[in-house]
mmCIF file of C-alpha atoms in Angstrom:
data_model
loop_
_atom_site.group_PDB
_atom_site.id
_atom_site.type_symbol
_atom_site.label_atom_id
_atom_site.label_comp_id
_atom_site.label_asym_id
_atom_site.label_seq_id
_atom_site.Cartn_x
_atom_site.Cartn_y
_atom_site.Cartn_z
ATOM 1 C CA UNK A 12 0.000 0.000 0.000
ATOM 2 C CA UNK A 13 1.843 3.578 -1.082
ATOM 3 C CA UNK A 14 -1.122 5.641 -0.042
ATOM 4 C CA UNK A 15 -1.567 6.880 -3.625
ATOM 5 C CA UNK A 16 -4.917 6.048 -4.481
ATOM 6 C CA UNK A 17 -6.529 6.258 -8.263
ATOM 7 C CA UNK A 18 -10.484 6.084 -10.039
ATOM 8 C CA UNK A 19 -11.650 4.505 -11.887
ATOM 9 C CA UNK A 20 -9.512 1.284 -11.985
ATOM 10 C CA UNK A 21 -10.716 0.452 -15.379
ATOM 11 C CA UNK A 22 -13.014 1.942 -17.940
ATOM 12 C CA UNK A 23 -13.640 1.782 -21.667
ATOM 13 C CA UNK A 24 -14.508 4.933 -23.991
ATOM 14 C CA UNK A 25 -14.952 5.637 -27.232
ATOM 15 C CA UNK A 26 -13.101 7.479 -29.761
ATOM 16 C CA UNK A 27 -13.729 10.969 -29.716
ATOM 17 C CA UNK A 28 -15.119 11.061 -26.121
ATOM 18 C CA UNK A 29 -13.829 12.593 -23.193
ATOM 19 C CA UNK A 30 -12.039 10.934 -19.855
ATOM 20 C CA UNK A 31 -11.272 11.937 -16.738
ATOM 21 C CA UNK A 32 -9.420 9.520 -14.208
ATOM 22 C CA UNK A 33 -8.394 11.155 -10.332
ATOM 23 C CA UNK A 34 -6.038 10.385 -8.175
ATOM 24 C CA UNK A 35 -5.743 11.068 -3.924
ATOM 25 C CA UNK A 36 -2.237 11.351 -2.763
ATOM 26 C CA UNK A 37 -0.664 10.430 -0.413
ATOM 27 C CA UNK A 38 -1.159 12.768 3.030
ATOM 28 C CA UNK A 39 1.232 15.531 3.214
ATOM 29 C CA UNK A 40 2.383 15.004 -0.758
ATOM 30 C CA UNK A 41 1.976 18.019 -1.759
ATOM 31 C CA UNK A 42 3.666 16.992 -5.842
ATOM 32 C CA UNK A 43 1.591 14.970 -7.924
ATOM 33 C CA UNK A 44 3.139 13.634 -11.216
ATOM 34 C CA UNK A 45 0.763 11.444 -14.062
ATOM 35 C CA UNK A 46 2.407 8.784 -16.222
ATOM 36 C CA UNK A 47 0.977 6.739 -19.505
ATOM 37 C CA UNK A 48 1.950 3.374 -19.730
ATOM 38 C CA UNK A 49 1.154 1.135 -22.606
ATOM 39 C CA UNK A 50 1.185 -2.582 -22.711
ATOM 40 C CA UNK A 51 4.901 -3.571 -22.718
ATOM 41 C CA UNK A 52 5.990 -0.061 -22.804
ATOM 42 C CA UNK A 53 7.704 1.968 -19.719
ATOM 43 C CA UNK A 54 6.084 4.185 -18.466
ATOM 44 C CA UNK A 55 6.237 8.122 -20.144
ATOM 45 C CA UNK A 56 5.878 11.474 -18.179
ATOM 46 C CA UNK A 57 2.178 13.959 -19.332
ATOM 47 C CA UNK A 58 2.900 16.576 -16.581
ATOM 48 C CA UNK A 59 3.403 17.229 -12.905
ATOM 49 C CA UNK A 60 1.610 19.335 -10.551
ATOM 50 C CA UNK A 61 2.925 21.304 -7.836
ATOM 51 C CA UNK A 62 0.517 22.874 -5.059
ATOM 52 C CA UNK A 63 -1.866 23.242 -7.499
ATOM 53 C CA UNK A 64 0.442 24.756 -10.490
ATOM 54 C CA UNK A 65 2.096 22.653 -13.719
ATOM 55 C CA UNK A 66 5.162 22.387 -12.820
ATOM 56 C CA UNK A 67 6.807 20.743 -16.353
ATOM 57 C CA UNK A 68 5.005 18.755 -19.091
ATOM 58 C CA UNK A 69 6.442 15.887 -21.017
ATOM 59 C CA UNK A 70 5.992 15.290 -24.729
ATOM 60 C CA UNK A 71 1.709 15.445 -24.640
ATOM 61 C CA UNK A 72 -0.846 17.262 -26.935
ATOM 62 C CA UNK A 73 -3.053 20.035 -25.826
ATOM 63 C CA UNK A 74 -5.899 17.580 -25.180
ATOM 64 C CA UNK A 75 -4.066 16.103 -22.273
ATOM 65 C CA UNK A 76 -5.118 18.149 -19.338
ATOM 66 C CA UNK A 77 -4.610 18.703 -15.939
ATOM 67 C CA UNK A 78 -6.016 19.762 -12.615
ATOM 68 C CA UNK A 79 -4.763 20.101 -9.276
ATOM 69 C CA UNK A 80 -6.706 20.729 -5.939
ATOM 70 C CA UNK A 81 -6.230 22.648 -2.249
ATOM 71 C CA UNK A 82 -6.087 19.726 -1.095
ATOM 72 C CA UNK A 83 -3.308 18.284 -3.400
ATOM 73 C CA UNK A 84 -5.784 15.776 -4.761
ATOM 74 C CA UNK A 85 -5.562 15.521 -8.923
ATOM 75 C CA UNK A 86 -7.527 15.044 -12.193
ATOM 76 C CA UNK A 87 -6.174 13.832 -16.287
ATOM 77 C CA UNK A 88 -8.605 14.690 -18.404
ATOM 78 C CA UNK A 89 -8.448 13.607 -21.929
ATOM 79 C CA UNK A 90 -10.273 15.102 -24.851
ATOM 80 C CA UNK A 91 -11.246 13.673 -28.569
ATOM 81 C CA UNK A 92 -9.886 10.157 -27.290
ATOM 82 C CA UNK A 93 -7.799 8.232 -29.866
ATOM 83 C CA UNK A 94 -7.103 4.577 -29.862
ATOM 84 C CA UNK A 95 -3.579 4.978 -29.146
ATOM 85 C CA UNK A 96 -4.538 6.448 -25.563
ATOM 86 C CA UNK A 97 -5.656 3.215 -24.743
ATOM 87 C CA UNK A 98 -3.357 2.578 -21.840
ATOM 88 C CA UNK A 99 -2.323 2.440 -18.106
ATOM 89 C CA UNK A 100 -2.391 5.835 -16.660
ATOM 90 C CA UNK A 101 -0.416 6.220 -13.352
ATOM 91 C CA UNK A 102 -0.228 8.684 -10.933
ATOM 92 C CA UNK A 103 2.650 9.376 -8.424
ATOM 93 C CA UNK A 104 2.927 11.652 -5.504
ATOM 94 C CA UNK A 105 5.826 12.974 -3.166
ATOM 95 C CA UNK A 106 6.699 15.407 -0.810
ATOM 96 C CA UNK A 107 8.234 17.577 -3.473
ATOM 97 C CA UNK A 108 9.007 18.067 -6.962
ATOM 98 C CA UNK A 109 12.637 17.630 -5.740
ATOM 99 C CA UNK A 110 11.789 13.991 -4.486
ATOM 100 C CA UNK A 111 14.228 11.174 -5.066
ATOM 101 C CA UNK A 112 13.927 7.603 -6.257
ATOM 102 C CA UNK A 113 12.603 6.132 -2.742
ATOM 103 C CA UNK A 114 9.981 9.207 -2.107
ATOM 104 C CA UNK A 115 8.047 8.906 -5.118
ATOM 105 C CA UNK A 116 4.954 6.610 -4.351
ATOM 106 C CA UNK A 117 2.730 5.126 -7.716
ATOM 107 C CA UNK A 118 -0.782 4.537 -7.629
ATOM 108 C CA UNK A 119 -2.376 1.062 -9.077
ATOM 109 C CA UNK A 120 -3.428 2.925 -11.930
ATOM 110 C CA UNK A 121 -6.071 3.683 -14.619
ATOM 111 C CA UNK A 122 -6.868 1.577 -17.058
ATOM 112 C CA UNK A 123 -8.129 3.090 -19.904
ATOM 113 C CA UNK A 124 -9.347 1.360 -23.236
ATOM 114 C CA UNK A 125 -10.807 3.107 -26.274
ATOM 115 C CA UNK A 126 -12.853 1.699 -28.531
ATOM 116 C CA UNK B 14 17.635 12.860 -26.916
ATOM 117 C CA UNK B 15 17.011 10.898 -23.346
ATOM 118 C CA UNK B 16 17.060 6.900 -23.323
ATOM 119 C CA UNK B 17 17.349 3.932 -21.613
ATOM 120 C CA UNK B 18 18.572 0.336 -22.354
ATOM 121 C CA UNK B 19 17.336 -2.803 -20.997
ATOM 122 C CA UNK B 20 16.676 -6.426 -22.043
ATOM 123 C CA UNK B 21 13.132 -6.820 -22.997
ATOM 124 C CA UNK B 22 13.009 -10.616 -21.131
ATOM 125 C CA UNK B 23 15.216 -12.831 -18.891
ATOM 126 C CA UNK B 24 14.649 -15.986 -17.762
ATOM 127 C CA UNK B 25 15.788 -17.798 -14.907
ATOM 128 C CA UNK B 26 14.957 -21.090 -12.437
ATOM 129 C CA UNK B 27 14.005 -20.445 -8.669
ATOM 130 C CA UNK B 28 17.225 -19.894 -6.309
ATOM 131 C CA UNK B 29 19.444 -18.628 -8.843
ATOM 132 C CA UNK B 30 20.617 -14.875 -9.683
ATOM 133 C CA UNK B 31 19.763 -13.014 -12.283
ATOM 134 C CA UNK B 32 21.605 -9.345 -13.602
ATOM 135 C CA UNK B 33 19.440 -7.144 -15.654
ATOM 136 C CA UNK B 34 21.601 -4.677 -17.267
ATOM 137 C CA UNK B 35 20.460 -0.541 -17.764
ATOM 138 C CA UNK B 36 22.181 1.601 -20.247
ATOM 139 C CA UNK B 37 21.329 4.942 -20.330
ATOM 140 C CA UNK B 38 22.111 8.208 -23.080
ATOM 141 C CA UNK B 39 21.215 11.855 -20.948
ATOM 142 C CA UNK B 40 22.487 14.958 -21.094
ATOM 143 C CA UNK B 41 22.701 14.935 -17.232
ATOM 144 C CA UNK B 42 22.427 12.643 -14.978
ATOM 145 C CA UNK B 43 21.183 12.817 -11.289
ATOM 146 C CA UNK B 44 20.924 8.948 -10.271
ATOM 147 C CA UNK B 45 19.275 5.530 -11.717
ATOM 148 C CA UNK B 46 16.543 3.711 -9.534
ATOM 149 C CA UNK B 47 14.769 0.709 -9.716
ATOM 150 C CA UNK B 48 11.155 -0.471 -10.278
ATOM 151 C CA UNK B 49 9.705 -3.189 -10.112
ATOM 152 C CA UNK B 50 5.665 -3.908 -11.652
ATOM 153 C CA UNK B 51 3.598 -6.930 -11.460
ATOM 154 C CA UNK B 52 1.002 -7.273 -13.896
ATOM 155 C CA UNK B 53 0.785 -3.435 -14.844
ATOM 156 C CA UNK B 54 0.652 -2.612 -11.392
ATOM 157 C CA UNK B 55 1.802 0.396 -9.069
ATOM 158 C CA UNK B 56 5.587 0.082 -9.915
ATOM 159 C CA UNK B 57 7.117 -0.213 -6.433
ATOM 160 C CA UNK B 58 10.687 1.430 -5.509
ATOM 161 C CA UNK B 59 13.836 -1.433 -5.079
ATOM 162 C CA UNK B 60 17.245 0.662 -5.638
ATOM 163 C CA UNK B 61 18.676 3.973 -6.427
ATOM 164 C CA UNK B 62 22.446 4.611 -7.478
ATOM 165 C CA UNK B 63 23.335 8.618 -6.790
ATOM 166 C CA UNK B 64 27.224 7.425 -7.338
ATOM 167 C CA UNK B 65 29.177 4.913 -8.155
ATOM 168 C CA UNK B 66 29.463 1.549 -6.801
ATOM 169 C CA UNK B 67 26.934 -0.869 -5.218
ATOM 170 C CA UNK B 68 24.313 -0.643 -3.223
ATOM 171 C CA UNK B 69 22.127 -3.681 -1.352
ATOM 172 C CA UNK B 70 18.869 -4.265 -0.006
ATOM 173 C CA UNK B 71 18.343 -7.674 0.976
ATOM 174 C CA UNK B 72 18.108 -10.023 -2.034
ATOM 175 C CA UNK B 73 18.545 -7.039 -4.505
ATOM 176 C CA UNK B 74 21.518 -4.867 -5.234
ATOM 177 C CA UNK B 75 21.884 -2.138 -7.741
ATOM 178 C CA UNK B 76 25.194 -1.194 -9.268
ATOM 179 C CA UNK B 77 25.932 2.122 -10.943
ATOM 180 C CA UNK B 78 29.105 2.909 -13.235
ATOM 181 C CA UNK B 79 28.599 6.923 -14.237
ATOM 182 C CA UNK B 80 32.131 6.390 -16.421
ATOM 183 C CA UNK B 81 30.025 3.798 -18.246
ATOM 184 C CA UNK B 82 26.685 4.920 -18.400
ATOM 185 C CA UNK B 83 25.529 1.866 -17.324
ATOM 186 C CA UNK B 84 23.722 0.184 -14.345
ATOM 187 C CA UNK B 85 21.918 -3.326 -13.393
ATOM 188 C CA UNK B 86 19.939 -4.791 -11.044
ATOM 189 C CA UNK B 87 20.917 -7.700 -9.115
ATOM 190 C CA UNK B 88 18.394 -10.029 -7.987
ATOM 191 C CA UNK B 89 19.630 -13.183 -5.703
ATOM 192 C CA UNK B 90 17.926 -16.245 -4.144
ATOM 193 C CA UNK B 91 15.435 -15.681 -6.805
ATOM 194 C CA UNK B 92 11.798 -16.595 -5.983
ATOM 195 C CA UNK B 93 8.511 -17.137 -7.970
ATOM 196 C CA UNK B 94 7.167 -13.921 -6.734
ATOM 197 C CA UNK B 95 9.752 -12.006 -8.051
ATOM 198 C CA UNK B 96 8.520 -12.710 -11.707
ATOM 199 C CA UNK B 97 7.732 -9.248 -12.774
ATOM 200 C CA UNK B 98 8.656 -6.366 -15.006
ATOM 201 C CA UNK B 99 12.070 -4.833 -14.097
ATOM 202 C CA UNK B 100 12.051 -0.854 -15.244
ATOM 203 C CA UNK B 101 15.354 1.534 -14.730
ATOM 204 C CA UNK B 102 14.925 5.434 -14.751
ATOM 205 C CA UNK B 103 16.367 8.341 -14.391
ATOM 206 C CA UNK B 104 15.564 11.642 -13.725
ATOM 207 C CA UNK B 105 15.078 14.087 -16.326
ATOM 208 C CA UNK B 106 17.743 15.890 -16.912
ATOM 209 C CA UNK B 107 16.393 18.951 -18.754
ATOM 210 C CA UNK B 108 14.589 19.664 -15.744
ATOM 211 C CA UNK B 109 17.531 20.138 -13.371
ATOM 212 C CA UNK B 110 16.950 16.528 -12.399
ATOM 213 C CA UNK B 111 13.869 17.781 -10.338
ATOM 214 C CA UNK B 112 12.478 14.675 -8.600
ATOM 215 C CA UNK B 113 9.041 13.849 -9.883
ATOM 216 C CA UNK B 114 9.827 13.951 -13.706
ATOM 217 C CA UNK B 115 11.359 10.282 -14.145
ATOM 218 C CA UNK B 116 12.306 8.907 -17.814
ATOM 219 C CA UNK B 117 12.156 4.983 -17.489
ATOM 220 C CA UNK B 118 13.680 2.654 -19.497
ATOM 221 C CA UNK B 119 11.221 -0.249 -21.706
ATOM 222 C CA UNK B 120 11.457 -2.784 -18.689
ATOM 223 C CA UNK B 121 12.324 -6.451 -18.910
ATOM 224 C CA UNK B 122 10.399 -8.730 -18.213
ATOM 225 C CA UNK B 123 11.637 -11.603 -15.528
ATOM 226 C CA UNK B 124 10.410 -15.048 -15.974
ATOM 227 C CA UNK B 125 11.317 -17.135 -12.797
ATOM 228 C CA UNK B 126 10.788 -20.697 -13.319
ATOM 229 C CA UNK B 127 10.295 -23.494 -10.535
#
């Protein structure tokens, strides 16, 4: 158990809809980082928030967006859903964005599927 | 650009030991770590090499050559629950190596077989 919890566990869209997937972390974690993952793949950096602020983006369209809340609590959203975003969406919190290897703490994850 | 190197499989029997090797291409480097997933999972922390030289944790150690570039993951006494994927990362570099931001590596999958 890391504390980092995520919803929904699974879900399946359709192309063109809209997602969003949410993630609790863990008390006190104030950075929240999200991560897509898919199958056999490691995983790849969308953004990071930090008390409620982007604090760096990886290599993501527009249409991957982002939320942050008081209480350090976090939303993906996804627009116009493609079949390549059909993946394993993690979230990871720490105390900081300067947090080392054995601070950051993953979530199960979202599993997304689009149809 | 950033990238790792790893094996995409190894296989080995119950009670043996198994290296999985990490090469990595950055234009800065602030320390490799460790993951391990089960079955697309939360990947769980196991290692993390700042500076040269080994480092152990019970049945795993983690060995980090900077000169080299390279890393691996050493996994003794092995048992069937360590059957998993195997991921190295680093921190990204462009971002002053800020914590959070974490480039991983294509993991390799570990078969251990009774």
């Amino acid at each position: 158990e890391t504390g980092v919890t995520q919803s929904p566990t699974h879900l399946i869209k359709t192309r063109g809809q809209q997602v969003t997937l949410r993630c609790s972390s863990q008390s006190g974690h104030n950075t929240v980082s999200w991560y897509q993952q898919a199958l056999g793949q490691g995983p790849q950096f969308i953004f990071q928030y930090y008390r409620e602020e982007e604090n760096g983006r990886g290599n993501f369209p527009p249409r991957f967006s982002g939320l942050q809340f008081p209480n350090y609590s976090s939303e993906l959203n996804v627009n116009a859903l493609e079949l390549d975003d059909s993946a394993l969406y993690l979230c990871a919190s720490s105390l900081s964005p300067r947090a080392s290897g054995n601070t950051i703490y993953f979530g199960e994850g979202s599993w997304l599927t689009v149809v | 650009g950033q990238s790792l190197e790893q094996p995409s499989e190894v296989t080995a029997v119950e009670g043996a030991i198994v290296q999985i090797n990490c090469t990595y291409q950055t234009s800065g480097f602030y320390g490799l770590s460790w993951y391990q997933q089960h079955d697309g999972g939360a990947p769980t922390f196991l290692s993390y090499n700042a500076l040269d030289g080994l480092e152990e944790t019970g049945r795993f150690s983690s060995f980090l050559s900077r000169s080299d570039s390279y890393g691996y993951l050493l996994l003794q006494e092995l048992q069937m629950k360590d059957s998993a994927s195997y991921f190295c990362a680093v921190r990204d570099p462009r971002e002053g190596g800020q914590g959070g931001k974490l480039i991983f590596g294509q993991g390799t999958e570990l078969s251990v077989k009774p």
